[in-house]
XYZ file of C-alpha atoms in Angstrom:
690
model
C 108.415 157.097 48.162
C 105.628 154.576 47.537
C 103.953 152.987 50.537
C 102.972 149.334 50.762
C 99.276 149.719 49.978
C 99.985 151.936 46.993
C 102.667 149.546 45.733
C 100.264 146.626 45.947
C 97.705 148.604 43.987
C 100.079 149.849 41.270
C 102.450 146.885 41.000
C 100.631 143.736 42.182
C 102.878 141.507 40.057
C 105.958 142.753 41.934
C 105.010 141.182 45.266
C 106.201 137.715 46.178
C 106.921 135.426 49.097
C 110.595 134.715 48.582
C 113.075 137.551 48.670
C 114.683 136.922 45.317
C 111.270 136.346 43.724
C 110.221 139.804 44.837
C 113.351 141.412 43.426
C 113.163 139.470 40.166
C 109.514 140.343 39.640
C 110.248 143.994 40.289
C 113.029 143.940 37.720
C 110.800 142.188 35.185
C 108.105 144.805 35.785
C 110.481 147.647 34.874
C 112.328 145.832 32.033
C 115.791 145.879 33.588
C 118.778 143.915 32.322
C 121.672 143.232 34.624
C 122.637 141.502 37.854
C 122.144 142.040 41.583
C 125.178 142.154 43.852
C 124.776 141.960 47.624
C 127.245 144.014 49.597
C 126.490 143.655 53.261
C 123.019 144.993 53.835
C 122.699 146.668 50.462
C 121.473 145.230 47.189
C 123.027 146.927 44.174
C 121.926 146.538 40.586
C 124.849 146.555 38.152
C 125.579 145.926 34.466
C 122.438 147.824 33.498
C 121.351 151.373 33.054
C 120.826 153.658 36.014
C 117.401 152.449 36.992
C 117.335 150.794 40.400
C 120.446 151.844 42.223
C 119.632 150.980 45.780
C 117.384 148.539 47.621
C 117.563 148.220 51.353
C 118.335 144.697 52.542
C 115.868 145.042 55.381
C 113.143 146.272 53.040
C 113.543 143.601 50.403
C 110.056 142.329 51.285
C 108.845 145.457 49.456
C 107.192 147.302 52.338
C 108.325 150.387 50.488
C 110.238 151.227 47.315
C 112.979 153.794 47.738
C 113.403 154.867 44.127
C 111.609 154.646 40.798
C 112.956 153.712 37.412
C 114.627 156.611 35.606
C 115.406 154.922 32.291
C 113.838 151.843 30.731
C 115.725 149.232 28.788
C 114.442 147.176 25.895
C 111.731 144.618 26.583
C 113.947 141.569 26.039
C 114.644 140.494 29.585
C 116.853 137.602 30.538
C 115.102 137.246 33.894
C 111.908 136.129 32.127
C 113.087 132.547 31.932
C 111.132 129.464 31.000
C 111.095 128.409 34.646
C 109.554 131.697 35.733
C 106.965 131.550 32.934
C 106.069 128.015 33.994
C 105.659 129.084 37.621
C 103.486 132.087 36.781
C 101.165 130.407 34.280
C 101.188 126.861 35.650
C 97.551 126.900 36.760
C 96.351 128.399 33.479
C 98.223 125.831 31.397
C 96.933 122.990 33.565
C 93.376 124.254 33.239
C 93.730 124.653 29.468
C 96.430 122.371 28.007
C 95.372 123.448 24.506
C 96.474 127.016 25.186
C 98.391 127.949 22.038
C 101.944 129.274 22.124
C 101.006 132.490 20.340
C 98.309 133.250 22.894
C 100.759 132.615 25.730
C 103.249 134.957 24.075
C 100.609 137.686 23.825
C 99.606 137.209 27.465
C 103.217 137.491 28.635
C 103.671 140.650 26.595
C 100.576 142.236 28.165
C 101.097 141.114 31.761
C 104.888 140.938 32.117
C 105.756 143.599 29.512
C 108.426 141.398 27.975
C 109.004 139.890 24.573
C 109.870 136.199 24.725
C 110.545 133.749 21.941
C 108.313 130.849 20.985
C 111.067 128.377 21.847
C 111.203 129.702 25.403
C 107.438 129.333 25.716
C 107.734 125.764 24.439
C 110.251 124.974 27.169
C 108.016 126.584 29.787
C 104.971 124.645 28.662
C 107.022 121.440 28.563
C 107.946 121.976 32.221
C 104.288 122.331 33.164
C 103.223 119.311 31.113
C 105.995 117.200 32.629
C 104.836 118.199 36.077
C 101.273 117.329 35.101
C 102.411 113.917 33.897
C 104.210 113.332 37.195
C 101.070 114.400 39.042
C 99.035 111.959 36.975
C 101.358 109.174 38.000
C 100.953 110.254 41.599
C 97.154 110.205 41.441
C 97.126 106.519 40.555
C 98.455 105.750 44.024
C 95.349 107.377 45.567
C 92.653 105.372 43.773
C 91.966 103.115 46.777
C 91.643 106.143 49.065
C 89.278 107.719 46.533
C 87.263 104.509 46.365
C 86.752 104.411 50.128
C 85.766 108.083 50.210
C 83.109 107.590 47.525
C 81.688 104.573 49.354
C 81.671 106.523 52.633
C 80.031 109.680 51.258
C 77.586 107.927 48.877
C 76.505 104.658 50.511
C 74.931 102.149 48.173
C 77.186 103.116 45.274
C 79.283 100.639 43.319
C 82.969 101.563 43.047
C 85.384 98.921 41.770
C 89.163 99.055 41.258
C 90.933 96.378 39.225
C 94.688 95.876 39.089
C 96.717 94.360 36.290
C 97.341 90.734 37.243
C 100.085 90.308 34.649
C 102.412 92.636 36.555
C 104.506 91.627 39.556
C 103.923 94.919 41.354
C 100.385 96.324 41.753
C 99.637 98.331 38.587
C 96.372 100.169 37.991
C 94.153 98.828 35.204
C 90.454 99.770 35.613
C 88.099 101.889 37.719
C 84.277 101.593 37.708
C 81.809 103.919 39.440
C 77.996 103.902 39.554
C 76.544 106.231 42.196
C 73.499 105.146 44.127
C 71.618 108.330 43.175
C 72.188 107.739 39.448
C 71.155 104.116 39.789
C 67.933 104.838 41.681
C 67.056 107.839 39.522
C 67.333 105.809 36.336
C 65.161 102.985 37.649
C 62.572 105.455 39.000
C 61.770 107.541 35.934
C 63.757 106.554 32.832
C 62.913 104.116 30.073
C 64.814 100.853 29.816
C 66.990 102.212 27.039
C 70.762 102.465 27.610
C 73.466 103.745 25.276
C 76.997 102.305 25.475
C 80.090 104.009 24.092
C 83.734 104.795 24.791
C 86.089 107.725 24.237
C 89.842 108.326 24.475
C 91.683 110.418 27.022
C 93.004 113.745 25.790
C 95.940 114.000 28.170
C 99.380 112.440 28.310
C 98.221 109.072 29.661
C 96.778 106.077 27.884
C 93.294 104.808 28.516
C 89.658 105.090 27.540
C 86.486 106.081 29.314
C 83.457 103.795 28.956
C 80.023 105.191 29.719
C 76.395 104.069 30.031
C 73.856 106.823 29.286
C 70.078 106.697 29.716
C 67.204 108.925 28.547
C 64.998 110.900 30.929
C 61.359 111.892 30.390
C 62.424 115.073 28.562
C 64.505 113.060 26.051
C 67.789 114.281 27.536
C 70.853 112.311 28.531
C 71.070 110.819 32.010
C 74.532 109.494 33.023
C 74.272 106.146 34.786
C 77.801 104.752 35.130
C 81.295 105.257 33.723
C 84.606 103.442 33.948
C 88.293 103.972 33.171
C 89.850 101.068 31.256
C 93.090 100.443 29.420
C 91.404 100.091 26.002
C 88.222 98.921 24.286
C 88.258 95.157 23.812
C 86.189 92.107 24.641
C 87.580 91.773 28.152
C 87.072 95.420 29.191
C 83.514 95.616 27.849
C 82.625 92.265 29.415
C 83.890 93.532 32.783
C 81.993 96.824 32.454
C 78.712 95.240 31.337
C 78.803 92.624 34.088
C 78.923 95.359 36.758
C 76.425 97.615 34.977
C 73.798 94.924 34.384
C 74.057 93.819 38.003
C 73.480 97.388 39.245
C 70.499 97.966 36.921
C 69.051 94.479 37.561
C 68.851 93.710 33.857
C 68.635 89.958 34.310
C 68.201 88.163 31.003
C 67.441 91.481 29.259
C 63.733 90.993 28.516
C 62.247 94.436 27.698
C 65.631 96.204 27.684
C 67.169 98.067 24.738
C 70.904 98.740 24.341
C 72.241 101.077 21.646
C 75.889 101.140 20.569
C 78.172 101.188 17.572
C 79.536 98.040 15.931
C 82.361 97.534 18.426
C 82.736 93.773 18.746
C 83.401 93.944 22.472
C 80.002 95.548 23.118
C 78.169 93.097 20.879
C 79.682 90.083 22.622
C 79.208 91.483 26.132
C 75.529 92.366 25.641
C 74.813 88.993 24.057
C 76.599 87.239 26.925
C 75.016 89.046 29.896
C 71.597 89.958 28.398
C 70.774 87.480 25.640
C 67.077 88.472 25.444
C 67.705 92.216 25.234
C 67.187 94.142 22.012
C 70.519 95.434 20.737
C 70.376 98.321 18.282
C 73.369 99.583 16.344
C 73.825 103.241 15.535
C 72.699 103.601 11.913
C 75.170 106.399 11.266
C 78.153 104.261 12.259
C 76.858 101.286 10.289
C 76.279 103.349 7.182
C 79.704 105.018 7.456
C 81.487 101.666 7.750
C 79.426 100.170 4.939
C 80.025 103.124 2.651
C 83.789 102.694 2.977
C 83.569 99.173 1.556
C 80.766 99.595 -0.965
C 80.644 102.767 -3.025
C 77.675 101.621 -5.053
C 74.425 103.270 -3.975
C 72.454 100.061 -4.436
C 74.753 98.177 -2.075
C 74.609 100.993 0.470
C 70.865 100.435 0.824
C 71.469 96.864 1.985
C 73.877 97.555 4.839
C 73.697 95.444 7.982
C 71.007 93.317 9.569
C 67.755 95.362 9.576
C 66.831 93.972 13.013
C 69.557 96.209 14.490
C 68.901 99.500 12.698
C 65.468 99.482 10.978
C 62.396 100.714 12.866
C 60.307 98.192 10.978
C 62.030 95.391 12.928
C 62.239 97.032 16.379
C 60.328 95.475 19.243
C 57.285 97.340 20.570
C 57.171 98.417 24.221
C 60.373 100.409 24.738
C 58.744 103.785 23.864
C 61.912 104.691 21.968
C 62.291 104.789 18.192
C 65.866 106.077 18.169
C 68.300 104.564 15.666
C 71.354 106.564 16.785
C 73.620 106.788 19.810
C 73.701 110.574 20.063
C 73.211 110.587 23.839
C 76.616 108.985 24.375
C 78.205 111.282 21.815
C 76.754 114.272 23.666
C 78.131 112.961 26.960
C 81.609 112.524 25.462
C 81.501 116.105 24.216
C 80.127 117.326 27.532
C 83.151 116.010 29.469
C 85.791 116.795 26.837
C 87.651 119.234 29.118
C 87.721 116.726 31.971
C 89.399 114.163 29.710
C 92.583 116.268 29.752
C 92.973 115.873 33.527
C 94.639 113.123 35.588
C 92.526 110.138 36.523
C 91.182 111.258 39.916
C 90.810 114.876 38.806
C 88.916 113.660 35.745
C 86.589 111.450 37.786
C 85.989 114.288 40.229
C 85.213 116.700 37.391
C 82.671 114.258 35.933
C 81.094 113.692 39.355
C 80.750 117.434 39.953
C 79.201 118.002 36.521
C 76.663 115.231 37.117
C 75.850 116.577 40.591
C 75.283 120.104 39.228
C 73.194 118.768 36.346
C 70.873 116.911 38.718
C 70.404 120.047 40.820
C 69.714 122.238 37.769
C 67.126 119.817 36.387
C 65.406 119.677 39.789
C 65.035 123.457 39.797
C 63.935 123.433 36.162
C 61.212 120.846 36.754
C 59.833 122.825 39.701
C 58.859 125.637 37.291
C 56.966 123.420 34.839
C 53.187 123.540 35.094
C 52.326 121.138 32.267
C 51.658 117.426 32.255
C 54.149 116.573 29.477
C 57.805 117.655 29.351
C 58.653 120.662 27.123
C 60.882 118.834 24.638
C 58.085 116.368 23.952
C 55.695 119.210 23.160
C 58.232 120.655 20.728
C 58.441 117.306 18.998
C 54.660 117.029 18.764
C 54.316 120.444 17.111
C 55.777 119.148 13.859
C 53.358 116.197 13.895
C 50.437 118.531 14.536
C 51.446 120.547 11.469
C 51.582 117.380 9.363
C 48.183 116.268 10.627
C 46.559 119.097 8.651
C 47.202 117.076 5.485
C 45.574 113.929 6.902
C 41.861 113.280 6.380
C 40.324 110.893 8.969
C 37.173 108.880 8.269
C 35.331 107.785 11.443
C 33.775 104.306 11.594
C 31.489 105.038 14.573
C 33.627 103.194 17.146
C 37.263 103.964 18.054
C 38.747 103.220 14.652
C 39.571 105.597 11.830
C 40.701 105.381 8.259
C 43.211 108.133 7.492
C 43.914 109.244 3.945
C 46.958 111.195 2.839
C 48.027 112.331 -0.587
C 49.853 109.099 -1.375
C 48.826 106.442 1.174
C 46.170 105.232 3.608
C 46.443 104.122 7.279
C 44.192 102.748 10.013
C 44.150 104.147 13.568
C 42.585 102.711 16.734
C 42.353 105.148 19.655
C 41.384 102.564 22.284
C 44.487 100.435 21.693
C 46.676 103.447 20.763
C 47.874 101.885 17.554
C 48.497 103.056 14.005
C 49.360 100.930 11.007
C 52.523 103.028 10.455
C 53.803 101.627 13.838
C 55.258 104.947 14.967
C 52.745 105.359 17.812
C 53.555 101.911 19.174
C 57.326 102.404 18.890
C 57.791 105.894 20.341
C 54.763 106.234 22.617
C 53.890 109.511 20.871
C 50.911 109.824 18.510
C 51.880 110.235 14.881
C 50.346 112.728 12.456
C 47.688 110.193 11.424
C 46.687 109.567 15.032
C 46.667 113.280 15.908
C 44.155 113.998 13.149
C 41.897 111.304 14.628
C 42.397 112.488 18.223
C 41.410 116.050 17.358
C 38.323 114.638 15.654
C 37.044 113.444 19.050
C 39.062 115.276 21.741
C 40.844 118.658 21.976
C 43.703 117.313 24.154
C 46.607 114.978 23.400
C 47.855 114.418 26.960
C 45.896 111.231 27.622
C 47.172 109.653 24.404
C 50.888 110.150 25.204
C 52.911 107.478 27.011
C 53.354 108.069 30.739
C 57.148 107.891 30.471
C 57.080 111.466 29.077
C 55.217 112.945 32.072
C 56.754 115.631 34.247
C 56.200 113.398 37.293
C 58.590 110.826 35.858
C 61.124 113.589 35.222
C 60.870 114.722 38.852
C 61.186 111.139 40.066
C 64.410 110.767 38.103
C 66.081 113.840 39.556
C 64.823 113.624 43.123
C 67.897 111.550 44.012
C 70.943 113.784 44.553
C 74.625 113.006 44.798
C 76.229 113.529 48.186
C 79.231 115.886 48.521
C 82.739 114.498 48.874
C 85.491 115.637 51.242
C 88.827 117.014 50.117
C 91.833 114.832 49.446
C 93.316 115.572 52.874
C 90.271 114.108 54.632
C 90.069 110.903 52.614
C 90.420 107.657 54.557
C 93.769 105.920 54.201
C 93.494 102.525 52.570
C 95.604 99.657 53.876
C 95.968 98.095 50.441
C 99.226 98.628 48.538
C 99.357 101.745 46.396
C 99.092 100.860 42.714
C 101.532 102.184 40.168
C 100.611 104.054 37.021
C 100.176 101.944 33.874
C 102.958 102.063 31.358
C 102.643 104.863 28.841
C 102.613 103.528 25.294
C 103.050 106.203 22.663
C 100.820 105.604 19.677
C 102.426 105.784 16.218
C 102.107 108.978 14.239
C 101.186 112.459 15.290
C 98.705 112.630 18.196
C 95.207 113.395 16.952
C 93.532 116.479 18.373
C 90.067 115.752 16.993
C 88.102 112.766 15.824
C 88.293 112.119 12.102
C 84.911 112.880 10.616
C 83.190 110.591 8.182
C 82.285 111.642 4.657
C 78.597 111.722 5.512
C 79.103 113.970 8.552
C 78.756 117.719 8.430
C 81.897 119.821 8.697
C 82.559 122.154 11.588
C 80.913 125.541 11.339
C 84.316 127.225 11.490
C 85.590 125.466 8.353
C 84.406 125.352 4.779
C 83.323 121.933 3.575
C 85.200 120.671 0.500
C 82.472 118.214 -0.402
C 81.155 119.096 -3.844
C 83.920 121.588 -4.612
C 85.472 121.487 -8.083
C 89.237 120.945 -8.319
C 90.786 122.580 -11.362
C 94.325 121.936 -12.567
C 96.409 125.102 -12.924
C 98.542 123.440 -15.615
C 96.055 122.081 -18.136
C 92.931 123.832 -16.777
C 91.235 120.450 -16.536
C 88.725 119.461 -13.864
C 89.100 116.624 -11.389
C 92.837 116.779 -10.594
C 95.580 119.220 -9.667
C 98.958 119.993 -11.173
C 100.774 117.396 -9.062
C 98.854 114.567 -10.745
C 98.350 116.175 -14.110
C 101.115 114.287 -15.960
C 100.045 110.918 -14.603
C 96.413 111.500 -15.574
C 97.424 112.486 -19.110
C 99.456 109.289 -19.461
C 102.808 111.097 -19.730
C 105.714 110.075 -17.537
C 106.754 112.835 -15.187
C 110.289 114.162 -15.457
C 110.972 113.708 -11.737
C 110.023 110.027 -11.967
C 112.335 109.316 -14.922
C 115.637 107.617 -14.238
C 118.591 109.869 -14.765
C 118.669 113.597 -15.397
C 115.717 114.414 -17.664
C 115.616 116.383 -20.862
C 112.404 118.320 -21.456
C 111.075 119.145 -24.886
C 108.498 121.922 -24.815
C 106.222 122.948 -27.633
C 104.489 126.308 -27.381
C 102.131 127.537 -30.065
C 101.269 131.173 -29.296
C 97.645 132.009 -29.886
C 95.864 135.248 -30.529
C 93.764 136.803 -27.784
C 91.190 138.077 -30.296
C 87.668 136.741 -30.495
C 86.515 134.188 -33.031
C 85.007 136.966 -35.174
C 88.245 138.920 -35.462
C 90.098 135.694 -36.203
C 88.373 135.564 -39.588
C 89.699 139.024 -40.440
C 93.267 138.822 -39.221
C 96.264 136.824 -40.275
C 99.488 136.459 -38.383
C 102.783 134.701 -38.492
C 102.752 131.499 -36.501
C 105.939 130.159 -35.055
C 106.916 127.084 -33.151
C 109.705 126.670 -30.664
C 111.428 123.487 -29.661
C 113.286 124.064 -26.408
C 115.674 121.694 -24.732
C 116.501 122.331 -21.046
C 118.814 120.414 -18.751
C 119.275 120.509 -14.976
C 122.989 119.803 -14.664
C 126.114 119.605 -16.726
C 126.340 116.201 -18.423
C 127.047 114.475 -21.751
C 124.190 112.690 -23.514
C 125.938 110.169 -25.662
C 122.693 108.390 -26.532
C 121.201 111.575 -27.952
C 124.457 112.972 -29.219
C 123.960 116.233 -27.301
C 126.721 118.202 -25.595
C 125.080 120.267 -22.844
C 126.338 123.237 -20.930
C 125.112 124.976 -17.796
C 121.704 126.690 -18.195
C 121.709 126.124 -21.948
C 118.589 126.645 -24.066
C 118.603 126.043 -27.828
C 115.672 127.562 -29.701
C 114.753 127.198 -33.355
C 112.226 129.724 -34.683
C 110.695 128.903 -38.063
C 108.468 131.231 -40.018
C 105.628 129.249 -41.507
C 104.424 132.237 -43.463
C 101.144 133.993 -43.378
C 98.712 131.345 -42.235
C 95.580 131.268 -40.238
C 96.417 131.512 -36.544
C 96.118 128.284 -34.583
C 94.499 129.611 -31.403
C 95.469 127.703 -28.280
C 96.524 128.470 -24.718
C 97.797 125.012 -23.761
C 101.448 123.991 -23.471
C 102.391 120.321 -23.693
C 105.564 118.895 -22.142
C 107.318 115.596 -22.762
C 110.362 114.063 -21.054
C 112.822 111.879 -22.954
C 115.370 109.510 -21.519
C 118.735 108.634 -22.981
C 118.161 106.977 -26.334
C 114.397 107.116 -25.875
C 111.563 108.177 -28.137
C 108.911 110.744 -27.240
C 105.807 111.803 -29.134
C 103.731 114.868 -28.298
C 100.298 115.797 -29.659
C 98.711 119.225 -29.409
C 95.117 119.897 -30.472
C 93.790 123.419 -31.096
C 90.795 125.050 -32.725
C 91.202 126.723 -36.098
C 89.387 129.564 -37.758
C 85.978 127.936 -37.961
C 83.974 126.705 -35.027
C 84.214 123.137 -36.388
C 87.830 123.347 -37.521
C 90.652 121.584 -35.692
C 94.422 121.283 -35.821
C 96.839 118.533 -34.910
C 100.544 119.023 -34.195
C 102.788 115.972 -33.821
C 106.443 116.149 -32.748
C 108.627 113.053 -32.693
C 112.045 112.974 -31.017
C 114.100 109.881 -31.849
C 117.786 109.509 -30.878
C 118.575 113.175 -31.214
C 116.490 113.726 -34.372
C 113.280 115.739 -34.122
C 110.533 115.874 -36.701
C 107.235 117.736 -36.636
C 104.048 117.563 -38.652
C 101.071 119.921 -38.608
C 97.636 119.054 -39.953
C 94.493 121.147 -40.090
C 90.991 120.162 -40.977
C 88.203 122.553 -41.881
C 84.772 121.424 -43.114
C 83.486 122.635 -46.458
C 81.368 125.808 -46.363
C 77.630 125.534 -46.712
C 77.402 128.019 -49.588
C 77.704 126.758 -53.181
C 80.215 129.436 -54.166
C 83.526 128.030 -55.299
C 86.239 128.057 -52.671
C 89.921 128.515 -53.257
C 92.004 125.572 -52.200
C 94.231 126.224 -49.209
C 97.623 124.692 -48.856
C 98.107 122.786 -45.630
C 100.490 124.484 -43.182
C 103.823 122.789 -42.603
C 106.226 123.011 -39.723
C 109.900 122.359 -40.485
C 112.843 122.138 -38.133
C 116.351 123.131 -39.064
C 119.002 120.412 -38.968
C 120.987 120.055 -35.761
C 123.905 122.394 -35.340
C 127.456 121.243 -35.336
C 127.791 121.390 -31.555
C 125.270 118.536 -31.232
C 122.584 120.522 -29.423
C 119.013 120.149 -30.597
């Protein structure tokens, strides 16, 4: 007899709340097949082997187990249904919707000791995903309650909910959130540089997430605001930018820099709400789009307006020389798991990640004892190494003339300028300036822009997000509950990952095919495969011909000896003309009477000739009443010798001609004339087959 504590320790999976759940889990644990029959107070197990013969009705809650299993059945158990799998692994599947079916099958085999089919796991996962989709629909009705809770817990924040005005009933459309701590932290210690981007949801609902990301003093991302919209277009970006620019007090945009891709909605919105702001486009996106249209290298150098992507045209004063939007891309990757969740769960996951990030950076900054942030020092190390190849010439004041191996620059330490413009753009001294600074001073700290100081980093992260209550404690909004937006299934198979551009690096887990050589297994040529071999050689493929095709194959067997032994050996060369047909038919145009799986071969002895060495086999398809010509080139005995074989098939009549060409020897000794080899075909047989 096993007591309760020991049963919980040995068989934790057997315990359950409901009575039948407890019995079913016990049966699954011991791999029983059969049914339970209740007779009064007793529970009897029948239609199975003698394993669990008696369970007390009063003890069905598993306070004790009267008997142990005597014989085990096979692991296929009908009680391990898709519903039970869905109930047991519901939380795991919700937490990781990408959990593969094979991994679920392995987990069930290890934990439940049962073998289940992949189809059953598919049904179980479908039940969980359907429940998740229903939960997502249910979360849309709580957006107003969530809005009021965020405004209550984080006063000063901006939280906006927009409904679809085209619908009769209230239908959710957009949700914008910008916490007061993020807003004040950005204005306190970050540069006026903001990245704008959007990303798709990964779950079963439609929509996109728009984000605005800043840069802190350590050159790391700083989330400012994010919004849920139906899709990226002019209207959604205009709505998002209007709220964002009002929170950040952008005004006309003087002194501000916005970085994005070439999405037209962003371009129009920034130009509308901040006409004086500098708008940079991500050079990688511009170059990728340009390269699709113009393959020529010379045209690729002229892509886009240089005012949007070239450092030579950037305005001075932003202390940022970036030409990419990697901060937004990093944020999208950072929240990739949250994008699988329903709307409120996703927003809560993002809020928690931002709150934890602020706390971690506060603790990190408390341990720094330098004036400049660590990432900035790492960046300066490479410039210090380059400064060893710069030779400054001092003019007696604050100006220097710096010589390098190929060019010459001027540096002024009082105005913190260099003729290469990098110092003015980034706020960090370039290699030319560093060589001049070390000429007069051993420290670089006073020549670095103040936006990279640790004090600015601490000012950014001194504002913390306030905690939020659970869903049960949220205030109840009096506004009508909005419905979920209609789900529109996109055409084609759902994409799991973003399609990478040609210029991007492949994932580290996959081998890049860029630069690999494709070799045809049919003709051994380079640049194509066997599926496109016939079309590249200019020969019509048999499967593309109208009507059942007839294939004529010429095979000239070659010797496997080297070129040296070829001079010493002679062999009998033979040619075969083979006609194959797929089905039983009558070719009146060719005058051929075919039969099932017929092959007619004509072997002709040419005599003792020099072997035509070749490993290629040419194929040609003829149509009813058509004409086909096939050429085969091969090398002869000499290194400069060549051979040409021509076969012509015309209305059932085949003719072949072989020519060889060998240059005259260099020696003056007389050479014996060689008769040209000839290939003859026997006349067609009486049955009409070729």
